[in-house]
Amino acid sequence: MEQRTEISSLGEFGLIDHLTKNIEFQNASSILGVGDDAAVIDHYGKQTVITTDMLVEGVHFDLMYTPLKHLGYKSIVVNLSDIYAMNAHPTQVTMSIAVSNKFSVEALDEFYDGVYAACEKYGVDLVGGDTCTSRGGFVISVTALGEVVPEQFVKRSTAQKGDLICVSGFLGGSFLGLTLLEREKKIWLENPQIQPDLENEDYIVGRLLKPEARRDIIAFFTDKEIKPTAMMDISDGLSSDILHICTQSGLGCMLYEEKIPIHEDARQAAFKFGLDPTACALSGGEDYELLFTLPQSEYDKLVLNEQISVIGYMTEAEAGSHILTKGGNKFKITAQGWNAFKEQ
Ligand code: ADP
Ligand code: MG
């Protein structure tokens, strides 16, 4: 049998020490980390961005099909994605957890393996956190800090009329991964003898369980001296998120269905489930791609990067927010995406 160490055998301080004892800083700005009342960070004249996100068992994740290592990785990555979405570079994170005694030390080690894997991959330091007991599910709260050259941060509210609307990577995959895992879970609960059928579904399952943040896109901007006029990461789905940029910038938009990037594996999965791939891209969430706007004069720089798709342009507010389908119909974009697809 696998070893099971009770959290109570270490005690709170023993557990914190166990989980954090191997930390080695990767950033000169990390002055003081775990072990004191607070961490100390020096940003040397850069501006600091800060973001925080909670993940709650049963609301944001299901431990029946979420490996703890992936959960640790994802809980860091989703916060780093918010830092990149400000055109900033993440430098430090804190990790706070509420755990029940259902968890062993070994289970938390697995979770932290994922946490440290993400920290290493993205070059951020874990500098603190909090640990407490939960009478219910597992609760994770991560705060991330990042640095940005003064005044180079990018908001949601500064898109300009006529700007190109761009998106990185592919959309909709994560929602299809969730649909698949929820379906297999239901089948399994009804008949535990049936093993889950996840064959050929690595892509969509990976998009849900092990998302990545788009550091490469921010590096590309720096390299090509591009500064988006507005930017955010896509966590709720393209339609809901583009509406944030429209509303906050006081503008409208026109999107083209045929330009929305959807991975071939996601398209196949959508057809298998009887779903419209575009609807999955518009309304599914958790893609953690970047959505940004740029002046048309920057178009020539964009074509160099095949990870970036131009999917539409910003219009004046009076024109509303629409999507032109492959069939040539114009629909109003709503936060729910396609549910409320009503012809205009
Ligand atoms: P305090 O009583 O000041 O809140 P704690 O005993 O909660 O201090 O934490 C001691 C140190 O360990 C602090 O530096 C805190 O940031 C860090 N820490 C606590 N829990 C975690 C955790 N789950 N992961 C990483 N660091 C943690
Ligand atoms: Mg504490």
Short mmCIF file of C-alpha atoms and ligand atoms in Angstrom, two decimals:
data_model
loop_
_atom_site.label_atom_id
_atom_site.label_comp_id
_atom_site.label_asym_id
_atom_site.label_seq_id
_atom_site.Cartn_x
_atom_site.Cartn_y
_atom_site.Cartn_z
CA MET A 1 0.00 0.00 0.00
CA GLU A 2 1.08 3.54 -0.68
CA GLN A 3 2.41 5.47 2.24
CA ARG A 4 -0.07 7.81 3.92
CA THR A 5 1.24 10.45 6.30
CA GLU A 6 -1.45 12.28 8.29
CA ILE A 7 -1.21 16.07 8.14
CA SER A 8 -1.72 16.06 11.92
CA SER A 9 1.56 14.17 12.38
CA LEU A 10 3.47 17.20 11.07
CA GLY A 11 1.33 19.97 12.54
CA GLU A 12 0.73 23.27 10.75
CA PHE A 13 4.27 24.63 10.94
CA GLY A 14 5.78 21.24 10.15
CA LEU A 15 3.54 20.99 7.12
CA ILE A 16 4.41 24.48 5.85
CA ASP A 17 8.09 23.73 6.31
CA HIS A 18 7.70 20.38 4.53
CA LEU A 19 5.90 22.00 1.58
CA THR A 20 8.26 24.95 1.19
CA LYS A 21 11.72 23.84 2.34
CA ASN A 22 13.25 23.42 -1.13
CA ILE A 23 12.35 26.81 -2.54
CA GLU A 24 15.19 28.49 -4.44
CA PHE A 25 14.51 32.01 -5.75
CA GLN A 26 14.67 32.69 -9.47
CA ASN A 27 14.16 36.47 -9.28
CA ALA A 28 16.47 39.10 -7.80
CA SER A 29 13.32 40.98 -6.80
CA SER A 30 12.40 38.22 -4.29
CA ILE A 31 14.15 39.56 -1.18
CA LEU A 32 12.41 37.62 1.59
CA GLY A 33 10.06 34.66 1.24
CA VAL A 34 8.39 31.98 3.37
CA GLY A 35 9.12 32.06 7.10
CA ASP A 36 8.35 35.57 8.27
CA ASP A 37 5.20 37.66 8.74
CA ALA A 38 5.33 38.86 5.15
CA ALA A 39 7.41 38.53 2.02
CA VAL A 40 9.61 41.40 0.80
CA ILE A 41 9.82 42.24 -2.88
CA ASP A 42 11.88 44.91 -4.61
CA HIS A 43 10.76 45.92 -8.06
CA TYR A 44 13.62 48.32 -8.93
CA GLY A 45 11.63 51.12 -10.49
CA LYS A 46 9.26 48.83 -12.38
CA GLN A 47 5.53 49.03 -11.80
CA THR A 48 3.88 46.15 -9.95
CA VAL A 49 0.74 44.34 -11.06
CA ILE A 50 -1.10 42.07 -8.67
CA THR A 51 -3.93 39.60 -9.13
CA THR A 52 -5.65 36.93 -7.07
CA ASP A 53 -7.92 33.98 -7.85
CA MET A 54 -9.72 31.33 -5.84
CA LEU A 55 -10.40 27.75 -6.88
CA VAL A 56 -13.04 25.87 -4.91
CA GLU A 57 -13.63 22.12 -5.02
CA GLY A 58 -17.01 21.32 -6.53
CA VAL A 59 -17.24 24.77 -8.10
CA HIS A 60 -14.05 25.13 -10.16
CA PHE A 61 -12.69 21.60 -10.14
CA ASP A 62 -13.79 18.02 -9.52
CA LEU A 63 -11.24 15.78 -7.81
CA MET A 64 -12.84 12.73 -9.41
CA TYR A 65 -11.07 13.50 -12.66
CA THR A 66 -8.55 16.21 -11.75
CA PRO A 67 -5.12 14.86 -10.77
CA LEU A 68 -3.72 16.92 -7.86
CA LYS A 69 -0.49 17.65 -9.70
CA HIS A 70 -2.44 19.15 -12.59
CA LEU A 71 -4.57 21.13 -10.16
CA GLY A 72 -1.47 22.62 -8.53
CA TYR A 73 -0.06 23.51 -11.94
CA LYS A 74 -3.30 25.04 -13.17
CA SER A 75 -3.89 27.07 -10.01
CA ILE A 76 -0.60 28.89 -10.66
CA VAL A 77 -1.01 29.16 -14.44
CA VAL A 78 -4.45 30.81 -14.33
CA ASN A 79 -3.02 33.58 -12.16
CA LEU A 80 0.04 34.05 -14.37
CA SER A 81 -2.30 34.36 -17.34
CA ASP A 82 -3.87 37.42 -15.67
CA ILE A 83 -0.41 38.97 -15.21
CA TYR A 84 0.51 38.42 -18.88
CA ALA A 85 -2.86 39.88 -19.85
CA MET A 86 -1.62 43.17 -18.35
CA ASN A 87 1.48 42.98 -20.62
CA ALA A 88 3.53 42.29 -17.47
CA HIS A 89 5.96 39.57 -16.37
CA PRO A 90 5.04 37.48 -13.31
CA THR A 91 7.69 37.31 -10.60
CA GLN A 92 6.13 36.03 -7.33
CA VAL A 93 3.12 34.01 -6.16
CA THR A 94 1.59 33.16 -2.82
CA MET A 95 -0.41 29.97 -2.31
CA SER A 96 -3.12 29.63 0.35
CA ILE A 97 -4.93 26.38 0.94
CA ALA A 98 -7.77 25.11 3.11
CA VAL A 99 -7.60 21.30 3.40
CA SER A 100 -9.53 18.64 5.25
CA ASN A 101 -7.93 15.60 6.91
CA LYS A 102 -9.20 13.59 3.93
CA PHE A 103 -5.91 14.76 2.37
CA SER A 104 -2.62 13.11 3.32
CA VAL A 105 0.76 14.82 3.24
CA GLU A 106 1.53 12.72 0.14
CA ALA A 107 -1.55 14.14 -1.60
CA LEU A 108 -0.41 17.70 -0.81
CA ASP A 109 3.07 16.82 -2.05
CA GLU A 110 1.55 15.90 -5.39
CA PHE A 111 -0.34 19.19 -5.48
CA TYR A 112 2.86 21.11 -4.69
CA ASP A 113 4.78 19.14 -7.35
CA GLY A 114 2.45 20.80 -9.83
CA VAL A 115 2.77 24.19 -8.13
CA TYR A 116 6.58 24.07 -8.29
CA ALA A 117 6.56 22.75 -11.87
CA ALA A 118 4.57 25.82 -12.95
CA CYS A 119 6.77 28.17 -10.88
CA GLU A 120 9.87 26.74 -12.51
CA LYS A 121 8.47 26.81 -16.03
CA TYR A 122 7.36 30.44 -15.76
CA GLY A 123 10.29 31.64 -13.62
CA VAL A 124 8.24 32.79 -10.62
CA ASP A 125 9.03 32.43 -6.92
CA LEU A 126 6.62 31.07 -4.32
CA VAL A 127 7.12 33.55 -1.48
CA GLY A 128 4.32 32.79 0.97
CA GLY A 129 0.80 31.70 1.62
CA ASP A 130 -1.51 30.44 4.31
CA THR A 131 -2.65 27.03 5.46
CA CYS A 132 -5.82 26.19 7.31
CA THR A 133 -8.29 23.40 7.92
CA SER A 134 -11.39 22.97 5.82
CA ARG A 135 -14.51 21.19 7.06
CA GLY A 136 -15.66 20.89 3.49
CA GLY A 137 -13.88 20.82 0.15
CA PHE A 138 -10.40 21.83 -0.89
CA VAL A 139 -10.02 25.60 -1.37
CA ILE A 140 -7.07 27.18 -3.16
CA SER A 141 -6.29 30.89 -3.28
CA VAL A 142 -3.34 32.17 -5.28
CA THR A 143 -2.03 35.71 -5.53
CA ALA A 144 0.44 36.58 -8.27
CA LEU A 145 2.65 39.64 -8.64
CA GLY A 146 4.35 40.84 -11.75
CA GLU A 147 6.43 43.71 -13.02
CA VAL A 148 6.03 45.94 -16.00
CA VAL A 149 8.03 48.81 -17.47
CA PRO A 150 6.33 52.00 -16.19
CA GLU A 151 3.21 52.87 -18.22
CA GLN A 152 3.54 49.79 -20.45
CA PHE A 153 0.67 47.92 -18.78
CA VAL A 154 -2.36 47.31 -20.99
CA LYS A 155 -5.94 47.79 -19.80
CA ARG A 156 -9.28 46.54 -21.13
CA SER A 157 -10.70 50.01 -21.55
CA THR A 158 -8.39 51.55 -24.14
CA ALA A 159 -9.29 49.87 -27.44
CA GLN A 160 -9.77 52.31 -30.35
CA LYS A 161 -12.34 52.33 -33.12
CA GLY A 162 -10.98 50.49 -36.19
CA ASP A 163 -8.50 48.42 -34.16
CA LEU A 164 -7.97 44.79 -35.17
CA ILE A 165 -9.25 42.21 -32.69
CA CYS A 166 -6.72 39.41 -32.21
CA VAL A 167 -6.58 36.17 -30.27
CA SER A 168 -3.73 33.76 -29.51
CA GLY A 169 -3.85 29.99 -29.97
CA PHE A 170 -7.12 28.05 -30.28
CA LEU A 171 -10.46 28.46 -28.52
CA GLY A 172 -13.11 26.07 -27.21
CA GLY A 173 -10.88 23.08 -26.43
CA SER A 174 -11.07 23.35 -22.66
CA PHE A 175 -14.89 23.40 -22.64
CA LEU A 176 -14.91 20.26 -24.81
CA GLY A 177 -12.49 18.57 -22.41
CA LEU A 178 -14.84 19.41 -19.55
CA THR A 179 -17.83 18.11 -21.51
CA LEU A 180 -16.01 14.83 -22.18
CA LEU A 181 -14.87 14.31 -18.57
CA GLU A 182 -18.32 15.17 -17.16
CA ARG A 183 -19.88 12.70 -19.58
CA GLU A 184 -17.44 9.93 -18.65
CA LYS A 185 -17.95 10.68 -14.96
CA LYS A 186 -21.72 10.26 -15.32
CA ILE A 187 -21.28 6.96 -17.18
CA TRP A 188 -18.85 5.75 -14.52
CA LEU A 189 -21.14 6.72 -11.63
CA GLU A 190 -23.97 4.75 -13.23
CA ASN A 191 -21.75 1.77 -13.95
CA PRO A 192 -18.30 1.69 -12.28
CA GLN A 193 -17.31 -1.37 -14.36
CA ILE A 194 -17.11 0.75 -17.51
CA GLN A 195 -13.68 2.30 -17.90
CA PRO A 196 -13.56 5.88 -19.20
CA ASP A 197 -13.07 6.18 -22.93
CA LEU A 198 -10.55 9.00 -23.35
CA GLU A 199 -8.80 7.64 -26.40
CA ASN A 200 -7.68 10.28 -28.93
CA GLU A 201 -8.93 13.02 -26.64
CA ASP A 202 -5.52 14.09 -25.26
CA TYR A 203 -5.80 17.52 -26.79
CA ILE A 204 -9.12 18.63 -25.28
CA VAL A 205 -8.46 16.95 -21.91
CA GLY A 206 -5.03 18.61 -21.79
CA ARG A 207 -6.57 22.00 -22.55
CA LEU A 208 -8.80 21.66 -19.49
CA LEU A 209 -6.46 19.99 -17.02
CA LYS A 210 -3.11 21.49 -17.95
CA PRO A 211 -3.55 24.92 -19.52
CA GLU A 212 -0.56 27.15 -20.24
CA ALA A 213 -0.27 30.94 -19.96
CA ARG A 214 0.84 32.86 -23.07
CA ARG A 215 4.23 34.15 -22.00
CA ASP A 216 5.40 33.65 -25.60
CA ILE A 217 2.92 36.24 -26.89
CA ILE A 218 4.11 38.88 -24.40
CA ALA A 219 7.71 38.10 -25.40
CA PHE A 220 6.70 38.51 -29.05
CA PHE A 221 5.20 41.95 -28.27
CA THR A 222 8.41 43.06 -26.57
CA ASP A 223 10.52 41.69 -29.40
CA LYS A 224 8.48 43.40 -32.14
CA GLU A 225 7.84 46.57 -30.11
CA ILE A 226 4.10 46.01 -30.17
CA LYS A 227 1.87 47.46 -27.48
CA PRO A 228 -1.75 46.31 -27.72
CA THR A 229 -4.31 49.07 -27.22
CA ALA A 230 -6.38 46.76 -24.97
CA MET A 231 -5.93 43.21 -23.69
CA MET A 232 -7.39 40.53 -21.41
CA ASP A 233 -7.15 36.78 -21.06
CA ILE A 234 -10.01 34.57 -22.17
CA SER A 235 -11.31 32.81 -19.10
CA ASP A 236 -15.09 33.05 -19.52
CA GLY A 237 -15.38 32.52 -23.29
CA LEU A 238 -14.73 34.78 -26.27
CA SER A 239 -18.20 36.37 -26.41
CA SER A 240 -18.32 37.35 -22.76
CA ASP A 241 -14.72 38.57 -22.79
CA ILE A 242 -14.86 40.63 -26.00
CA LEU A 243 -17.95 42.33 -24.54
CA HIS A 244 -15.82 43.42 -21.57
CA ILE A 245 -13.39 45.14 -23.93
CA CYS A 246 -16.27 46.69 -25.89
CA THR A 247 -18.15 47.95 -22.83
CA GLN A 248 -15.09 49.21 -21.01
CA SER A 249 -13.72 50.91 -24.14
CA GLY A 250 -17.11 52.38 -25.07
CA LEU A 251 -17.07 50.67 -28.48
CA GLY A 252 -18.73 47.88 -30.48
CA CYS A 253 -17.17 45.07 -32.52
CA MET A 254 -17.54 42.90 -35.58
CA LEU A 255 -16.24 39.31 -35.43
CA TYR A 256 -15.98 36.80 -38.28
CA GLU A 257 -16.91 33.22 -37.47
CA GLU A 258 -14.55 31.83 -40.13
CA LYS A 259 -11.58 33.58 -38.48
CA ILE A 260 -12.10 32.12 -35.00
CA PRO A 261 -9.23 29.65 -34.43
CA ILE A 262 -10.47 26.18 -33.49
CA HIS A 263 -8.11 23.21 -33.25
CA GLU A 264 -8.95 20.27 -35.53
CA ASP A 265 -9.16 17.89 -32.53
CA ALA A 266 -11.61 20.24 -30.82
CA ARG A 267 -13.69 20.47 -33.98
CA GLN A 268 -13.86 16.67 -34.21
CA ALA A 269 -14.80 16.38 -30.54
CA ALA A 270 -17.55 18.99 -30.93
CA PHE A 271 -19.09 17.07 -33.82
CA LYS A 272 -18.93 13.87 -31.79
CA PHE A 273 -20.88 15.51 -28.96
CA GLY A 274 -23.33 17.18 -31.33
CA LEU A 275 -22.06 20.66 -30.42
CA ASP A 276 -21.30 23.61 -32.67
CA PRO A 277 -17.52 24.25 -32.51
CA THR A 278 -18.01 28.02 -32.84
CA ALA A 279 -20.47 27.98 -29.95
CA CYS A 280 -17.84 26.18 -27.84
CA ALA A 281 -15.29 28.88 -28.69
CA LEU A 282 -17.72 31.71 -27.95
CA SER A 283 -19.23 30.38 -24.73
CA GLY A 284 -16.85 27.77 -23.38
CA GLY A 285 -14.34 29.16 -20.93
CA GLU A 286 -10.92 28.48 -19.46
CA ASP A 287 -8.92 28.71 -22.67
CA TYR A 288 -6.45 31.18 -21.09
CA GLU A 289 -5.60 32.62 -24.47
CA LEU A 290 -4.96 36.35 -24.90
CA LEU A 291 -7.56 38.60 -26.51
CA PHE A 292 -6.17 41.96 -27.62
CA THR A 293 -6.67 44.89 -29.95
CA LEU A 294 -4.11 46.61 -32.16
CA PRO A 295 -4.07 49.51 -34.62
CA GLN A 296 -4.43 48.30 -38.22
CA SER A 297 -0.97 49.74 -38.94
CA GLU A 298 0.52 46.90 -36.84
CA TYR A 299 -0.97 44.18 -39.08
CA ASP A 300 2.30 43.53 -40.93
CA LYS A 301 4.04 42.60 -37.68
CA LEU A 302 1.31 40.12 -36.76
CA VAL A 303 1.52 37.95 -39.84
CA LEU A 304 4.95 36.82 -38.59
CA ASN A 305 3.31 34.96 -35.73
CA GLU A 306 1.13 32.01 -36.65
CA GLN A 307 -0.05 31.76 -33.04
CA ILE A 308 -2.05 34.95 -33.55
CA SER A 309 -5.36 35.18 -35.45
CA VAL A 310 -7.11 38.39 -36.46
CA ILE A 311 -10.81 37.70 -35.85
CA GLY A 312 -12.48 41.08 -36.36
CA TYR A 313 -12.30 44.78 -35.65
CA MET A 314 -13.61 47.37 -33.20
CA THR A 315 -16.49 49.58 -34.30
CA GLU A 316 -18.26 52.57 -32.81
CA ALA A 317 -20.60 51.71 -29.93
CA GLU A 318 -23.72 52.59 -31.94
CA ALA A 319 -22.96 49.74 -34.40
CA GLY A 320 -23.33 47.19 -31.56
CA SER A 321 -21.39 43.96 -31.11
CA HIS A 322 -21.90 41.36 -33.83
CA ILE A 323 -20.57 38.19 -35.39
CA LEU A 324 -20.83 37.44 -39.09
CA THR A 325 -21.36 33.68 -39.59
CA LYS A 326 -19.91 31.53 -42.35
CA GLY A 327 -23.41 31.48 -43.84
CA GLY A 328 -23.38 35.28 -44.10
CA ASN A 329 -25.80 36.00 -41.23
CA LYS A 330 -25.15 38.71 -38.70
CA PHE A 331 -25.87 37.90 -35.04
CA LYS A 332 -25.70 40.03 -31.94
CA ILE A 333 -23.05 38.80 -29.48
CA THR A 334 -24.36 38.16 -25.98
CA ALA A 335 -22.46 37.12 -22.88
CA GLN A 336 -23.95 33.63 -23.24
CA GLY A 337 -22.65 33.43 -26.79
CA TRP A 338 -24.80 31.21 -28.86
CA ASN A 339 -27.71 30.32 -26.53
CA ALA A 340 -29.23 33.63 -27.28
CA PHE A 341 -28.15 33.76 -30.93
CA LYS A 342 -30.91 35.92 -32.33
CA GLU A 343 -30.72 37.22 -35.85
CA GLN A 344 -30.41 41.00 -36.10
P1 ADP B 1 1.23 33.88 10.03
O1 ADP B 1 0.90 33.33 11.38
O2 ADP B 1 2.08 35.11 10.04
O3 ADP B 1 0.06 33.93 9.10
P2 ADP B 1 1.92 31.31 9.00
O4 ADP B 1 2.30 30.41 10.13
O5 ADP B 1 0.55 31.17 8.42
O6 ADP B 1 2.24 32.81 9.40
O7 ADP B 1 2.95 31.10 7.83
C1 ADP B 1 4.34 31.04 8.07
C2 ADP B 1 5.07 31.28 6.78
O8 ADP B 1 4.76 30.25 5.86
C3 ADP B 1 4.67 32.60 6.09
O9 ADP B 1 5.84 33.07 5.47
C4 ADP B 1 3.65 32.17 5.06
O10 ADP B 1 3.66 33.05 3.97
C5 ADP B 1 4.17 30.76 4.68
N1 ADP B 1 3.09 29.83 4.28
C6 ADP B 1 2.02 29.43 5.04
N2 ADP B 1 1.27 28.52 4.39
C7 ADP B 1 1.86 28.32 3.18
C8 ADP B 1 1.55 27.49 2.04
N3 ADP B 1 0.48 26.69 1.99
N4 ADP B 1 2.39 27.53 0.97
C9 ADP B 1 3.45 28.35 1.00
N5 ADP B 1 3.81 29.15 2.03
C10 ADP B 1 3.03 29.14 3.12
MG MG B 2 -1.09 32.35 8.31
#
